Coordinates of C-alpha atoms in Angstrom, one line a residue:
X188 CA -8.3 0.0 -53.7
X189 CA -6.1 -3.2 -53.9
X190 CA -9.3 -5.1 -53.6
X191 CA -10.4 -4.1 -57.1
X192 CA -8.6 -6.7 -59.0
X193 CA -10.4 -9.8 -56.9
X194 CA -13.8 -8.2 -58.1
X195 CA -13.3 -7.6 -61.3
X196 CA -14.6 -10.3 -64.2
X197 CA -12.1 -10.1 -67.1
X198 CA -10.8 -13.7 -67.8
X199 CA -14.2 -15.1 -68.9
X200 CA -15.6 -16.9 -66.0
X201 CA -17.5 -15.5 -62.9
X202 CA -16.9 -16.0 -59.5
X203 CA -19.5 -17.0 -57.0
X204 CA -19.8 -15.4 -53.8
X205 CA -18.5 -18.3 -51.3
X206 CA -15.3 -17.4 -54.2
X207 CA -15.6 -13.7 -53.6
X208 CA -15.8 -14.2 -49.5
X209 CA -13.1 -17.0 -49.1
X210 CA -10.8 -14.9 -50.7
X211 CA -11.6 -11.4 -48.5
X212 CA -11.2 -13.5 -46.0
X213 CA -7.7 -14.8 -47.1
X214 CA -6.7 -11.0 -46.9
X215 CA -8.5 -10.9 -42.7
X216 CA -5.5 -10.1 -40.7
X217 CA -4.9 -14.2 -39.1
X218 CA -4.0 -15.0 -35.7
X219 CA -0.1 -15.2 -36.1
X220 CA 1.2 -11.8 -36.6
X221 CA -0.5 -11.1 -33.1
X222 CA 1.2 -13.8 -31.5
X223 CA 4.3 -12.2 -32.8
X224 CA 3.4 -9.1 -31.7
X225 CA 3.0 -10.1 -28.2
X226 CA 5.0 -13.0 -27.6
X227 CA 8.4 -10.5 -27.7
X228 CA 6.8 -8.8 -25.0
X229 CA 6.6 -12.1 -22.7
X230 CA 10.7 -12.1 -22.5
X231 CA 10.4 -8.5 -21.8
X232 CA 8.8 -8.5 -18.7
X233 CA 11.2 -11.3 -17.4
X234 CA 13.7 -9.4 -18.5
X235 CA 12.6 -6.3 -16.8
X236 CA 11.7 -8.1 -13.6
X237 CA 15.0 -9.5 -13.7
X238 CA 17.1 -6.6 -13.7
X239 CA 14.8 -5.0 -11.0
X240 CA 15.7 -8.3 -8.8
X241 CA 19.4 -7.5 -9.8
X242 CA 18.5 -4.0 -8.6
X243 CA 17.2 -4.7 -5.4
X244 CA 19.7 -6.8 -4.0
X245 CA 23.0 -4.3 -5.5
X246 CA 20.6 -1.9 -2.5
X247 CA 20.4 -4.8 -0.8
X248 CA 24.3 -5.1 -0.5
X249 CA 24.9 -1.8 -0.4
X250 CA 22.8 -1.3 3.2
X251 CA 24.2 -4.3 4.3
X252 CA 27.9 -2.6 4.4
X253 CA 25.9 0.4 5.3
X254 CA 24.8 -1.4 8.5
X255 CA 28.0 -3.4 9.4
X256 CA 30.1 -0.2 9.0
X257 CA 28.0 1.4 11.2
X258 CA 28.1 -1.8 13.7
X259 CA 31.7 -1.5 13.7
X260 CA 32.2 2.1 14.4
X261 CA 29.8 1.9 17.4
X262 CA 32.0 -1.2 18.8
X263 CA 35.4 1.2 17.9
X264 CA 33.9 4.7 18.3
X265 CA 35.9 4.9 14.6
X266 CA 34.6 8.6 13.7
X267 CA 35.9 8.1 10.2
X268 CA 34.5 5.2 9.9
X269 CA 30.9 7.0 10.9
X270 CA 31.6 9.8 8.3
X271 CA 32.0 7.5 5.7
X272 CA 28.4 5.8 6.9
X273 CA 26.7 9.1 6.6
X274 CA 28.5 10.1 3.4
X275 CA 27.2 7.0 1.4
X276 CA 23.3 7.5 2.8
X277 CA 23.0 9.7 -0.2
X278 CA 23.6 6.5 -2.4
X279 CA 21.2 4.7 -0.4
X280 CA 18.5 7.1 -1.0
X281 CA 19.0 7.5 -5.0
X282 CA 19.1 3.8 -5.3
X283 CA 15.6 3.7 -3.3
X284 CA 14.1 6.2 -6.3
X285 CA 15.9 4.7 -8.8
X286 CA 13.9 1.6 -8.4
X287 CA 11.0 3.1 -7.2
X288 CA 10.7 4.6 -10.9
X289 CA 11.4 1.5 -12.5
X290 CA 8.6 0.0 -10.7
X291 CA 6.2 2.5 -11.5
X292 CA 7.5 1.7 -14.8
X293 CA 7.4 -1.7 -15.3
X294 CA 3.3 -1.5 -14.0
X295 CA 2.5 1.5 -16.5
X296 CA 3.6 -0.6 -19.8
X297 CA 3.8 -4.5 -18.8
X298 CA 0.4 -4.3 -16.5
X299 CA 2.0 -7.3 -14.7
X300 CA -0.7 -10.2 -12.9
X301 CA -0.5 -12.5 -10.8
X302 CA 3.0 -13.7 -9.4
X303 CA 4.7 -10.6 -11.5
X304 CA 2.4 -8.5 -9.9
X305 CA 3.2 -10.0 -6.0
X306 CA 7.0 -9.9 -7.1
X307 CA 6.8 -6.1 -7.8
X308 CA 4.4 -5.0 -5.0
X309 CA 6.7 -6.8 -2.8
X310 CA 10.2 -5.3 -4.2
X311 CA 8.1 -1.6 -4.1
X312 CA 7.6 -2.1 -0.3
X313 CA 11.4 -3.9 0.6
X314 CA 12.8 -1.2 -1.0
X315 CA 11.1 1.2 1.4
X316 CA 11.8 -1.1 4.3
X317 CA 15.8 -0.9 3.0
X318 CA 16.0 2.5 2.8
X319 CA 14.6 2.7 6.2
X320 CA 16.9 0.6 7.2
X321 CA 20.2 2.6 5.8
X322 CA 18.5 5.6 7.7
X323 CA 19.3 3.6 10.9
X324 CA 23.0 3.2 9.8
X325 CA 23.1 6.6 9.3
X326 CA 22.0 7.2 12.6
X327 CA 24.4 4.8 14.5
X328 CA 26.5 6.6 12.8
X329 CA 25.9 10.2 14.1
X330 CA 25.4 8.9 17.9
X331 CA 29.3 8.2 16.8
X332 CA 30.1 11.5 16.0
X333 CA 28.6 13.2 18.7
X334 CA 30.1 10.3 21.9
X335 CA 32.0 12.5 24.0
X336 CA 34.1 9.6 25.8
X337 CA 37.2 8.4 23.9
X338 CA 36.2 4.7 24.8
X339 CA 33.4 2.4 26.0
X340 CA 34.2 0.1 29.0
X341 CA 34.5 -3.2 27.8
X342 CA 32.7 -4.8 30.4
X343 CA 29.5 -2.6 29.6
X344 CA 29.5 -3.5 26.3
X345 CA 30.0 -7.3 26.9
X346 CA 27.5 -7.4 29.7
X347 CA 25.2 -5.0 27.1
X348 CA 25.2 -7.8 24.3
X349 CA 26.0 -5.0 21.8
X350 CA 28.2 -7.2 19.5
X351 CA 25.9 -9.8 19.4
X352 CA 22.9 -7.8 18.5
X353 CA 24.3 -6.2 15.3
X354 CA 26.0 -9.6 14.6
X355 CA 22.1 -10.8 14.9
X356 CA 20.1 -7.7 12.2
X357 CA 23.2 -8.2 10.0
X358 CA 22.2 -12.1 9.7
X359 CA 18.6 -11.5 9.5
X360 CA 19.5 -8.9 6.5
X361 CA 22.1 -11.8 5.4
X362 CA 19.3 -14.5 5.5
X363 CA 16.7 -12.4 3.7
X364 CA 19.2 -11.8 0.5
X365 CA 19.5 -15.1 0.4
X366 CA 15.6 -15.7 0.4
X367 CA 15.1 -13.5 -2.5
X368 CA 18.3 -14.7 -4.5
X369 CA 16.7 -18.4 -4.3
X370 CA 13.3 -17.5 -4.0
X371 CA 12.7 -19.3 -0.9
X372 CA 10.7 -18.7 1.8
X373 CA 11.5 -21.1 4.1
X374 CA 14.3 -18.9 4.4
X375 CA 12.3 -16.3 5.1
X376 CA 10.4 -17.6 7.5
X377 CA 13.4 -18.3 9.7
X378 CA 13.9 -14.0 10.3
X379 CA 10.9 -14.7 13.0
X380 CA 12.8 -16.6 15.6
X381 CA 15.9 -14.5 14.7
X382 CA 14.4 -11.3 15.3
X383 CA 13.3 -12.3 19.0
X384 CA 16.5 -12.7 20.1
X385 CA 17.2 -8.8 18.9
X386 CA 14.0 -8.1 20.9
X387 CA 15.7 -9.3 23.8
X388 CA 18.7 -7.7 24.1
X389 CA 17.1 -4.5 23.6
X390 CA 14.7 -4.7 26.1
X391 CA 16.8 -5.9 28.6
X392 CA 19.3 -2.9 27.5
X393 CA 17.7 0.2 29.4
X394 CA 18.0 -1.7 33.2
X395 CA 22.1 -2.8 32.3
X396 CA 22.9 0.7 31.6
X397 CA 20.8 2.1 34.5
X398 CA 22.8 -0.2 36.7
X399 CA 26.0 0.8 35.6
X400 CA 25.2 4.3 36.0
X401 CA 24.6 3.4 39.6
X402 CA 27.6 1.3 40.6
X403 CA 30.2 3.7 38.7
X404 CA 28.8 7.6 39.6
X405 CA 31.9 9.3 37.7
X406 CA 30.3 7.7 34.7
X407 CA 29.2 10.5 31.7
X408 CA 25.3 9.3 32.4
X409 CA 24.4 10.9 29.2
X410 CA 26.6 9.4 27.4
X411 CA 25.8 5.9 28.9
X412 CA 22.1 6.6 28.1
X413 CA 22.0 7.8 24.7
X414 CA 24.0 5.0 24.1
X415 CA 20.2 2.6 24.7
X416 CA 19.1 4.7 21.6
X417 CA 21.4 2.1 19.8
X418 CA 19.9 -0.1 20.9
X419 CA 16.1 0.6 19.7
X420 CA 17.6 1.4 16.0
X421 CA 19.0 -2.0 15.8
X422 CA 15.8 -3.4 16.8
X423 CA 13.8 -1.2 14.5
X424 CA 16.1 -3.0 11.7
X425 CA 15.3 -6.2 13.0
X426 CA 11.5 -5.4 12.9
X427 CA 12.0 -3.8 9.3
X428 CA 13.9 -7.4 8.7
X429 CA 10.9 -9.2 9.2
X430 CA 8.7 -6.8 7.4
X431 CA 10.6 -8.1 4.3
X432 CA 10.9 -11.4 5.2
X433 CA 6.4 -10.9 5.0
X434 CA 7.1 -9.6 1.6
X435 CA 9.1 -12.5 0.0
X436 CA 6.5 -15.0 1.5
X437 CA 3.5 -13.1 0.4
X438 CA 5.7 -13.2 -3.4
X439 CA 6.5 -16.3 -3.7
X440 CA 3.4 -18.5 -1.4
X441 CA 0.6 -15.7 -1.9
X442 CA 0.3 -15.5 1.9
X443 CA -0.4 -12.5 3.7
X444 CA 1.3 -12.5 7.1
X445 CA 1.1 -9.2 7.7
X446 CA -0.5 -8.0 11.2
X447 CA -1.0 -11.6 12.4
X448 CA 2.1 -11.2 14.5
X449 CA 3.8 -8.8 16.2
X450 CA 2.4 -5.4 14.9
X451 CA 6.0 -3.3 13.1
X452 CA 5.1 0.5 12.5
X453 CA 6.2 2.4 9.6

């Protein structure tokens, strides 16, 4: 044992026992090596977090030119443009489980508390709400595809609002990166009044068209009508908008606004 030589009485003189215990306890493992031990780790999470904050808003970008793409090949009827859209949702979805597994990660070996803890709960549930989001691209894409007519009448679309809504979810979408990036959620807070005005557009959608069915009868109805299923995707972002915009608050003020509003499913 390497003790042996602190017990053993060869140089003529004895050693008393507070001797014998002082110096077993000079060999006691002390505090600092487990400061060193876990201090590296501190940096480690930060650095983790970090990079899945870098990761979030690279999906963050990438739905956002998902969405305006799609925006623009409604306004155009630009097929290519659409089959670009629906093409790229497969980049969409792997960046969803790529930081769905880093998450899972980062609680499995960091066990993060506290503000870390709200920061990667809410990421786990904006990256659902992004996705969800680039499956509505996707989908303004297809109606795309499948429009029969070579045009839209301009003055439908004008008196429709159609421009201004997506101009609307891509500034709520616009406003929310920003609210991460600098962590604020008065920024957030502002995708509340900007979602009602996508509210009203699309409600007051279905009765326009209906109208213009009426006062032009060699009008492709069905065509005219799917074209109010726009309409309810874009207002599904905006409500998915402000399901975020809950998420950054509840991060960074540790307030739980969910359900005290207007009720957003899944």
């Amino acid at each position: 044992m390497m003790h042996a030589p602190f017990i053993t009485v060869n140089t003529g003189f004895s050693l008393s026992c507070n001797t014998i215990v002082t110096v077993f306890s000079d060999l006691r493992p002390s505090k600092t090596p487990t400061r060193q031990i876990i201090s590296p780790m501190v940096p480690k999470v930060e650095v983790e977090l970090d990079k899945l904050k870098k990761e979030t808003l690279e999906m963050w970008t990438l739905v956002y030119n998902q969405l305006q793409r799609a925006g623009e090949a409604v306004l155009t009827l630009d097929k290519d443009l659409a089959r670009q859209v629906i093409l790229r949702e497969r980049r969409v979805n792997a960046f969803e489980l790529k930081i769905d597994s880093d998450v899972e990660d980062i609680i499995a070996l960091y066990n993060p508390v506290a503000v870390q803890l709200r920061f990667v709960l809410a990421v786990l549930k904006t990256n659902t709400n992004l996705e969800r989001i680039g499956d509505f691209a996707e989908g303004i894409a297809r109606f795309v595809l499948d429009f029969k007519e070579p045009s839209v009448d301009p003055e439908l679309m004008k008196r429709l609002h159609l421009a201004e809504m997506i101009d609307n979810v891509l500034a709520m979408l616009q406003t929310l990166y920003e609210a991460l990036q600098k962590e604020s959620s008065v920024l957030a807070s502002r995708l509340f009044e900007m979602d009602s005005s996508v509210d009203e557009i699309n409600r007051a959608a279905p009765d326009i068209l209906v109208d213009y069915i009426l006062e032009n009868p060699t009008t492709n109805a069905k065509d005219a009508l799917r074209l109010s299923g726009i309409f309810r995707k874009l207002e599904r972002v905006g409500d998915h908008c402000t399901n975020i915009a809950e998420e950054i608050i509840f991060y960074l003020d540790a307030k739980v606004l969910k359900h005290q509003g207007k009720i957003n499913p899944e």
